[in-house]
Amino acid sequence: MDHFLYRDGALYAEDVPVAEIAAAVGTPVYVYSTATLERHFRLFDEALDPLDHLVCFAMKSNSNQAILRTLAALGAGMDVVSGGEYARAKAAGVPGERIVFSGVGKTGSEMRAALEGGIRQFNVESEPELEILSAIADSMGVTAPVTLRINPDVDARTHAKIATGKSENKFGIPIARAREVYARAAALPGLEVIGVDVHIGSQLTELEPFELAYTKVAGLVELLRADGHAIRRLDLGGGLGIPYTRSNEAPPLPSDYGEMIKRTVGHLGCEVEIEPGRLISGNAGIMVSAVIYVKNGEGRDFLILDGAMNDLVRPSMYDAHHDIVPVVEPAAGVEQVPFDIVGPVCETGDTFARGRHMPPLKAGDLVAFRSAGAYGAVMASEYNTRPLIPEVLVRGDQFAVIRARPTFDEMISRDNIPEWLL
Ligand code: LLP
């Protein structure tokens, strides 16, 4: 459920007409709903009760400072995957003890910064990473709390580009080698091995792959404890999917996911962390774009929008579907006609949808891409020297620009001219 609904024939973000935001800020623009973000965070938080738990928002899905502050105020932790995300989490006021550091290629300087600023744990993915972390922590005279990310060799049954839990993927330590690597970690100075981490992929629309993975983790925890490791924390990753179409998708609810977690690992007495990104931020955002031209082509008609693949890359990159709805609600019974919905970028890949049925639209009309709050703004680029589009946060009847559109001068002034060209 989200808070982008039609009211009296117009699309609203909570209590603000979307058209009003577009008029004030221009298009394209990302618009987020505070109530939706808060609702989704709470669903997860409650789903894990009464376990000792922390919901760490995967801020790779949306790392705007205002979004992070909104969630941090509810007690969210953060899952970060780079020094930049760590700095963003800290800048948003998240204490180090609520930040977990994931990622397959953490550098020494990123580790050092996190150890200096405070960190809940590092989710370590390889032996070389263990060695580096050990050396750095030891040289700083501190102890780094560590979980090892296990690759459980489970098929997440999601898009190949976002599946991470099969043995052929670059992520984690093969479960068959886990005991050996835990023994190595326990022998290294500067590390405290406290738990097990697993993340098998993103946009999972069934519980079974999670259940398989968590059952394997539970078995591993028993073995590791028998080997003498004090395993007290489990990080179960993110990945629960969202409905991208209103009509026919019904991924599991956070409450079902929570029950499954209790069923598979609840008996271990561990503190449990999860790292949801998409399910918290995805349906809390839309991208609003205006029609530039309606172009009648050979056997097909094109809606050419001012938004493009550089603003929302998911359709070109993953063939992802986003519902696209007119901001003015179509009258009941109006005939819908098929359009190819495209952006102005000079590539055929800049196509959001083919043959999508829409009510008749004309230049200047607004459309909204639903479910664009996760992996939207964060994956945007300035390709074709198109400015990163602004972001707006709505709360009730108020809205605020939480990232402004840069000017062309600001964009150009980031380039430096070498002396020999002056
Ligand atoms: N934890 C780890 C270690 C991850 O790698 C990810 C996502 C998450 C948590 C959060 O997963 P979520 O709950 O959001 O599914 N750009 C792609 C998605 C990439 C996901 C990468 N890792 C897309 O637009 O679909």
Tab-separated table of C-alpha atoms and ligand atoms in Angstrom, residues 58 60-61 79 81 102-103 125 149 162 164 171 199 201-203 237-240 244 275-279 314 318 374-375 379, ligand 1:
chain	number	residue	atom	x	y	z
A	58	ALA	CA	19.755	-0.844	2.543
A	60	LYS	CA	21.836	1.807	-1.773
A	61	SER	CA	18.140	1.863	-2.728
A	79	ASP	CA	23.281	-1.125	5.635
A	81	VAL	CA	28.273	-0.635	0.947
A	102	SER	CA	28.404	-4.851	3.525
A	103	GLY	CA	30.051	-5.217	0.126
A	125	GLU	CA	33.054	-11.646	2.118
A	149	ARG	CA	28.832	-13.523	4.516
A	162	ILE	CA	20.420	-9.122	-9.056
A	164	THR	CA	23.667	-13.123	-5.472
A	171	PHE	CA	29.413	-12.842	-3.318
A	199	HIS	CA	21.963	-12.122	1.252
A	201	GLY	CA	19.362	-11.488	-4.082
A	202	SER	CA	16.883	-8.738	-4.681
A	203	GLN	CA	13.241	-8.544	-5.805
A	237	GLY	CA	20.151	-9.584	4.210
A	238	GLY	CA	17.452	-7.883	2.183
A	239	GLY	CA	15.683	-8.781	-1.000
A	240	LEU	CA	11.970	-9.091	-0.319
A	244	TYR	CA	5.605	-3.476	-9.644
A	275	GLU	CA	18.661	-5.256	5.307
A	276	PRO	CA	15.560	-4.391	3.272
A	277	GLY	CA	15.922	-1.609	0.733
A	278	ARG	CA	13.343	-1.869	-2.024
A	279	LEU	CA	10.430	-2.875	0.188
A	314	ARG	CA	15.708	0.102	-14.427
A	318	TYR	CA	16.814	-4.983	-16.205
A	374	ALA	CA	14.159	2.432	-4.851
A	375	TYR	CA	17.090	2.249	-7.290
A	379	MET	CA	21.208	5.044	-10.129
B	1	LLP	N1	21.814	-6.236	1.355
B	1	LLP	C1	22.739	-6.481	0.408
B	1	LLP	C2	24.014	-7.046	0.790
B	1	LLP	C3	22.451	-6.161	-0.934
B	1	LLP	O1	23.365	-6.398	-1.865
B	1	LLP	C4	21.193	-5.607	-1.281
B	1	LLP	C5	20.879	-5.257	-2.661
B	1	LLP	C6	20.279	-5.374	-0.239
B	1	LLP	C7	20.610	-5.713	1.065
B	1	LLP	C8	18.923	-4.762	-0.476
B	1	LLP	O2	18.118	-5.517	-1.330
B	1	LLP	P1	16.596	-5.081	-1.525
B	1	LLP	O3	15.883	-5.303	-0.206
B	1	LLP	O4	16.550	-3.662	-1.922
B	1	LLP	O5	16.110	-5.973	-2.580
B	1	LLP	N2	19.549	-2.041	-8.811
B	1	LLP	C9	18.756	-3.242	-8.740
B	1	LLP	C10	18.793	-3.876	-7.355
B	1	LLP	C11	20.173	-4.187	-6.855
B	1	LLP	C12	20.198	-4.777	-5.482
B	1	LLP	C13	21.592	-4.936	-4.975
B	1	LLP	N3	21.715	-5.380	-3.636
B	1	LLP	C14	17.331	-2.931	-9.191
B	1	LLP	O6	17.053	-1.802	-9.537
B	1	LLP	O7	16.493	-3.812	-9.207
